[in-house]
C-alpha cells in the first residue's frame, strides 16, 4: 500500500506502523533514504548508488518522498540545470529506523547464513 499525498490528518491511518509503511514502505524508498542519510546527492549519483532502479521509478519515489515532507529537492539555475536531493529534518529522523533495520538484518544474516 502506498500513500504519498496526505490531504489531511483525517486520511492518516490510525496505526502508526501502517502510517510509516504507507510513507516509506517499499525497498526503493528505504534505499533512497539510506543514501541521502549520508549526504545530499544529485539525481544521477543517487541512481548510480541505488543500482538497478529505473529513472522513472526513482523519479516517482523521489516525488512521493518530497510530497510526504521526507525529501527536499533543490534546483539550481544553471545550464544544464542541476538538481540535488536531501533529507528534511523529518527525513533525517528516520536514521534510527534504518539503523534498527540494519542491526536486525545483520543479526538475521549471522544466525541463518550458511
Coordinates of N, CA and C in Angstrom, one line a residue:
X1 N 0.8 -1.2 0.0 CA 0.0 0.0 0.0 C 0.9 1.2 0.0
X2 N 0.7 2.1 -0.9 CA 1.4 3.4 -1.0 C 0.5 4.6 -0.9
X3 N 0.7 5.4 0.0 CA 0.0 6.7 0.1 C 1.1 7.7 0.1
X4 N 1.1 8.6 -0.9 CA 2.2 9.6 -0.9 C 1.6 11.0 -0.7
X5 N 0.4 11.2 -1.0 CA -0.2 12.5 -0.8 C -1.2 12.4 0.3
X6 N -1.0 13.0 1.4 CA -1.9 13.0 2.5 C -2.6 14.4 2.6
X7 N -3.9 14.3 2.2 CA -4.6 15.6 2.1 C -4.9 16.2 3.5
X8 N -5.3 15.4 4.5 CA -5.5 16.0 5.8 C -5.3 14.9 6.8
X9 N -5.3 15.3 8.1 CA -5.0 14.3 9.1 C -6.1 13.2 9.2
X10 N -7.3 13.5 8.8 CA -8.4 12.5 8.8 C -8.1 11.4 7.9
X11 N -7.3 11.5 6.9 CA -7.0 10.4 6.0 C -5.8 9.6 6.4
X12 N -5.1 10.0 7.5 CA -4.0 9.2 8.0 C -4.4 7.9 8.7
X13 N -3.7 6.8 8.4 CA -4.1 5.6 9.1 C -4.0 5.7 10.6
X14 N -4.8 5.1 11.3 CA -4.8 5.2 12.8 C -3.6 4.5 13.4
X15 N -3.1 3.4 12.8 CA -2.0 2.7 13.3 C -0.7 3.4 12.9
X16 N 0.2 3.7 13.8 CA 1.5 4.4 13.4 C 2.3 3.6 12.5
X17 N 2.3 2.2 12.7 CA 3.1 1.4 11.9 C 2.6 1.4 10.4
X18 N 1.3 1.4 10.3 CA 0.7 1.5 9.0 C 1.0 2.8 8.3
X19 N 1.0 3.9 9.1 CA 1.3 5.2 8.6 C 2.7 5.2 8.0
X20 N 3.6 4.7 8.9 CA 5.1 4.7 8.5 C 5.3 3.9 7.2
X21 N 4.7 2.8 7.1 CA 4.8 1.9 6.0 C 4.2 2.5 4.7
X22 N 3.1 3.3 4.9 CA 2.5 3.9 3.8 C 3.3 5.0 3.2
X23 N 4.2 5.6 4.0 CA 5.1 6.7 3.6 C 6.4 6.2 3.0
X24 N 7.0 5.2 3.7 CA 8.3 4.8 3.3 C 8.4 3.3 3.0
X25 N 7.3 2.6 2.8 CA 7.3 1.1 2.9 C 7.6 0.4 1.6
X26 N 8.5 0.8 0.8 CA 9.0 0.0 -0.3 C 10.5 0.0 -0.3
X27 N 11.1 -1.0 -1.0 CA 12.5 -1.1 -0.9 C 13.2 0.1 -1.5
X28 N 12.6 0.7 -2.6 CA 13.3 1.9 -3.2 C 13.4 3.1 -2.3
X29 N 12.3 3.3 -1.6 CA 12.3 4.5 -0.7 C 13.3 4.3 0.5
X30 N 13.4 3.0 1.0 CA 14.4 2.8 2.0 C 15.8 3.0 1.5
X31 N 16.0 2.6 0.3 CA 17.4 2.7 -0.3 C 17.7 4.2 -0.6
X32 N 16.7 5.0 -1.1 CA 16.9 6.4 -1.3 C 17.2 7.1 0.0
X33 N 16.4 6.8 1.1 CA 16.6 7.4 2.4 C 18.0 7.0 2.9
X34 N 18.4 5.7 2.8 CA 19.7 5.3 3.2 C 20.8 6.1 2.6
X35 N 20.7 6.3 1.3 CA 21.8 7.0 0.6 C 21.8 8.5 0.9
X36 N 20.6 9.1 1.1 CA 20.5 10.5 1.4 C 20.9 10.8 2.9
X37 N 20.9 9.8 3.7 CA 21.3 10.0 5.1 C 22.8 10.3 5.2
X38 N 23.5 9.8 4.2 CA 25.0 10.0 4.1 C 25.3 11.4 3.7
X39 N 24.6 11.9 2.6 CA 24.9 13.2 2.0 C 23.8 13.6 1.0
X40 N 23.7 14.8 0.7 CA 22.9 15.3 -0.4 C 23.5 14.8 -1.7
X41 N 22.6 14.4 -2.6 CA 23.0 13.8 -3.9 C 22.3 14.3 -5.1
X42 N 23.0 14.4 -6.2 CA 22.3 14.7 -7.5 C 21.6 13.4 -8.0
X43 N 20.6 13.6 -8.9 CA 19.8 12.5 -9.3 C 20.6 11.4 -9.9
X44 N 21.6 11.7 -10.8 CA 22.4 10.7 -11.4 C 23.3 9.9 -10.4
X45 N 23.8 10.6 -9.4 CA 24.6 10.0 -8.4 C 23.7 9.0 -7.5
X46 N 22.5 9.5 -7.2 CA 21.6 8.7 -6.4 C 21.2 7.4 -7.2
X47 N 20.9 7.6 -8.5 CA 20.5 6.5 -9.3 C 21.6 5.4 -9.4
X48 N 22.8 5.9 -9.6 CA 24.0 5.0 -9.7 C 24.2 4.3 -8.3
X49 N 24.1 5.0 -7.2 CA 24.3 4.4 -5.9 C 23.3 3.3 -5.5
X50 N 22.1 3.5 -6.1 CA 21.0 2.5 -5.8 C 21.1 1.3 -6.6
X51 N 21.5 1.5 -7.9 CA 21.8 0.3 -8.7 C 20.7 0.1 -9.8
X52 N 19.9 -1.0 -9.6 CA 19.0 -1.4 -10.6 C 17.7 -0.7 -10.7
X53 N 17.5 0.5 -10.1 CA 16.3 1.2 -10.2 C 16.2 2.0 -11.5
X54 N 15.1 2.0 -12.1 CA 14.9 2.8 -13.4 C 14.7 4.3 -13.1
X55 N 15.0 5.1 -14.1 CA 14.8 6.5 -13.9 C 13.4 6.9 -13.5
X56 N 12.4 6.2 -14.1 CA 11.0 6.5 -13.8 C 10.7 6.2 -12.4
X57 N 11.1 5.0 -12.0 CA 10.8 4.6 -10.6 C 11.5 5.5 -9.6
X58 N 12.7 5.9 -9.8 CA 13.4 6.8 -8.9 C 12.7 8.1 -8.9
X59 N 12.4 8.6 -10.0 CA 11.6 9.9 -10.1 C 10.3 9.9 -9.3
X60 N 9.6 8.8 -9.5 CA 8.3 8.6 -8.8 C 8.4 8.6 -7.3
X61 N 9.4 7.8 -6.9 CA 9.6 7.6 -5.5 C 10.2 8.9 -4.8
X62 N 11.0 9.6 -5.5 CA 11.5 10.9 -5.0 C 10.4 11.9 -4.9
X63 N 9.5 11.9 -5.9 CA 8.3 12.8 -5.8 C 7.4 12.5 -4.6
X64 N 7.2 11.2 -4.4 CA 6.4 10.8 -3.3 C 7.0 11.2 -1.9
X65 N 8.3 11.0 -1.8 CA 9.0 11.3 -0.6 C 9.0 12.8 -0.4
X66 N 9.1 13.6 -1.5 CA 9.1 15.0 -1.4 C 7.7 15.5 -1.0
X67 N 6.6 14.9 -1.5 CA 5.3 15.3 -1.2 C 5.0 15.0 0.3
X68 N 5.6 13.9 0.8 CA 5.4 13.5 2.2 C 6.3 14.3 3.2
X69 N 7.1 15.2 2.7 CA 8.0 16.0 3.5 C 9.2 15.3 4.0
X70 N 9.6 14.3 3.4 CA 10.8 13.5 3.8 C 12.0 13.9 3.1
X71 N 11.8 14.3 1.8 CA 13.0 14.7 0.9 C 12.7 16.1 0.4
X72 N 13.8 16.8 0.2 CA 13.7 18.1 -0.4 C 14.5 18.1 -1.7
X73 N 14.0 18.9 -2.6 CA 14.6 19.0 -4.0 C 15.0 20.4 -4.2
X74 N 16.3 20.6 -4.5 CA 16.8 22.0 -4.8 C 17.2 22.0 -6.2
X75 N 16.7 23.0 -7.0 CA 17.0 23.2 -8.4 C 17.9 24.4 -8.5
X76 N 19.1 24.3 -9.1 CA 20.0 25.4 -9.3 C 19.8 26.0 -10.7
X77 N 19.7 27.3 -10.8 CA 19.5 27.9 -12.1 C 20.9 28.0 -12.9
X78 N 21.2 26.8 -13.4 CA 22.4 26.7 -14.2 C 22.1 26.0 -15.5
X79 N 23.0 26.1 -16.4 CA 22.9 25.4 -17.7 C 24.0 24.4 -17.8
X80 N 23.8 23.1 -17.9 CA 22.5 22.4 -17.7 C 22.0 22.5 -16.3
X81 N 20.7 22.4 -16.1 CA 20.2 22.5 -14.7 C 20.7 21.4 -13.8
X82 N 21.0 21.8 -12.5 CA 21.5 20.9 -11.5 C 20.4 20.8 -10.5
X83 N 20.1 19.5 -10.1 CA 19.1 19.3 -9.1 C 19.7 18.4 -8.0
X84 N 19.5 18.8 -6.8 CA 20.1 18.0 -5.7 C 18.9 17.6 -4.7
X85 N 19.1 16.4 -4.2 CA 18.1 15.9 -3.2 C 18.7 15.7 -1.9
X86 N 18.0 16.0 -0.9 CA 18.5 15.8 0.5 C 17.3 15.5 1.4
X87 N 17.6 15.0 2.6 CA 16.5 14.7 3.5 C 16.2 16.0 4.3
X88 N 14.9 16.1 4.6 CA 14.4 17.2 5.5 C 14.8 16.7 6.9
X89 N 14.6 17.6 7.9 CA 14.8 17.1 9.3 C 13.9 15.9 9.6
X90 N 12.7 15.9 9.1 CA 11.8 14.8 9.3 C 12.4 13.5 8.7
X91 N 13.0 13.6 7.5 CA 13.7 12.5 6.9 C 14.9 12.1 7.6
X92 N 15.6 13.0 8.2 CA 16.8 12.7 9.0 C 16.4 11.9 10.2
X93 N 15.2 12.1 10.7 CA 14.8 11.4 11.9 C 14.6 9.9 11.7
X94 N 14.6 9.5 10.4 CA 14.4 8.1 10.1 C 15.7 7.3 10.2
X95 N 16.8 8.0 10.6 CA 18.1 7.4 10.8 C 18.0 6.2 11.8
X96 N 17.3 6.4 12.9 CA 17.2 5.4 13.9 C 16.4 4.2 13.4
X97 N 15.4 4.4 12.6 CA 14.6 3.4 12.0 C 15.5 2.5 11.1
X98 N 16.3 3.2 10.2 CA 17.2 2.4 9.3 C 18.3 1.7 10.0
X99 N 18.8 2.3 11.1 CA 19.8 1.7 11.9 C 19.3 0.4 12.6
X100 N 18.0 0.5 13.1 CA 17.4 -0.7 13.7 C 17.2 -1.8 12.6
X101 N 16.8 -1.4 11.4 CA 16.6 -2.4 10.4 C 18.0 -3.1 10.0
X102 N 19.0 -2.3 10.0 CA 20.4 -2.8 9.7 C 20.8 -3.8 10.7
X103 N 20.6 -3.4 12.0 CA 21.0 -4.2 13.1 C 20.3 -5.6 13.1
X104 N 19.0 -5.5 12.8 CA 18.2 -6.7 12.8 C 18.6 -7.6 11.6
X105 N 18.9 -7.0 10.4 CA 19.3 -7.7 9.2 C 20.7 -8.4 9.5
X106 N 21.6 -7.7 10.1 CA 22.9 -8.3 10.5 C 22.7 -9.5 11.4
X107 N 21.8 -9.3 12.4 CA 21.6 -10.4 13.3 C 21.0 -11.6 12.6
X108 N 20.0 -11.4 11.7 CA 19.4 -12.5 11.0 C 20.4 -13.2 10.1
X109 N 21.2 -12.4 9.4 CA 22.2 -12.9 8.5 C 23.2 -13.8 9.2
X110 N 23.7 -13.3 10.4 CA 24.7 -14.1 11.2 C 24.1 -15.3 11.7
X111 N 22.8 -15.3 12.0 CA 22.1 -16.5 12.6 C 21.8 -17.5 11.6
X112 N 21.4 -17.1 10.4 CA 20.8 -18.0 9.4 C 21.7 -18.2 8.1
X113 N 22.8 -17.5 8.0 CA 23.6 -17.6 6.8 C 24.4 -18.9 6.9
X114 N 24.4 -19.7 5.8 CA 25.1 -21.0 5.8 C 26.6 -20.8 6.0

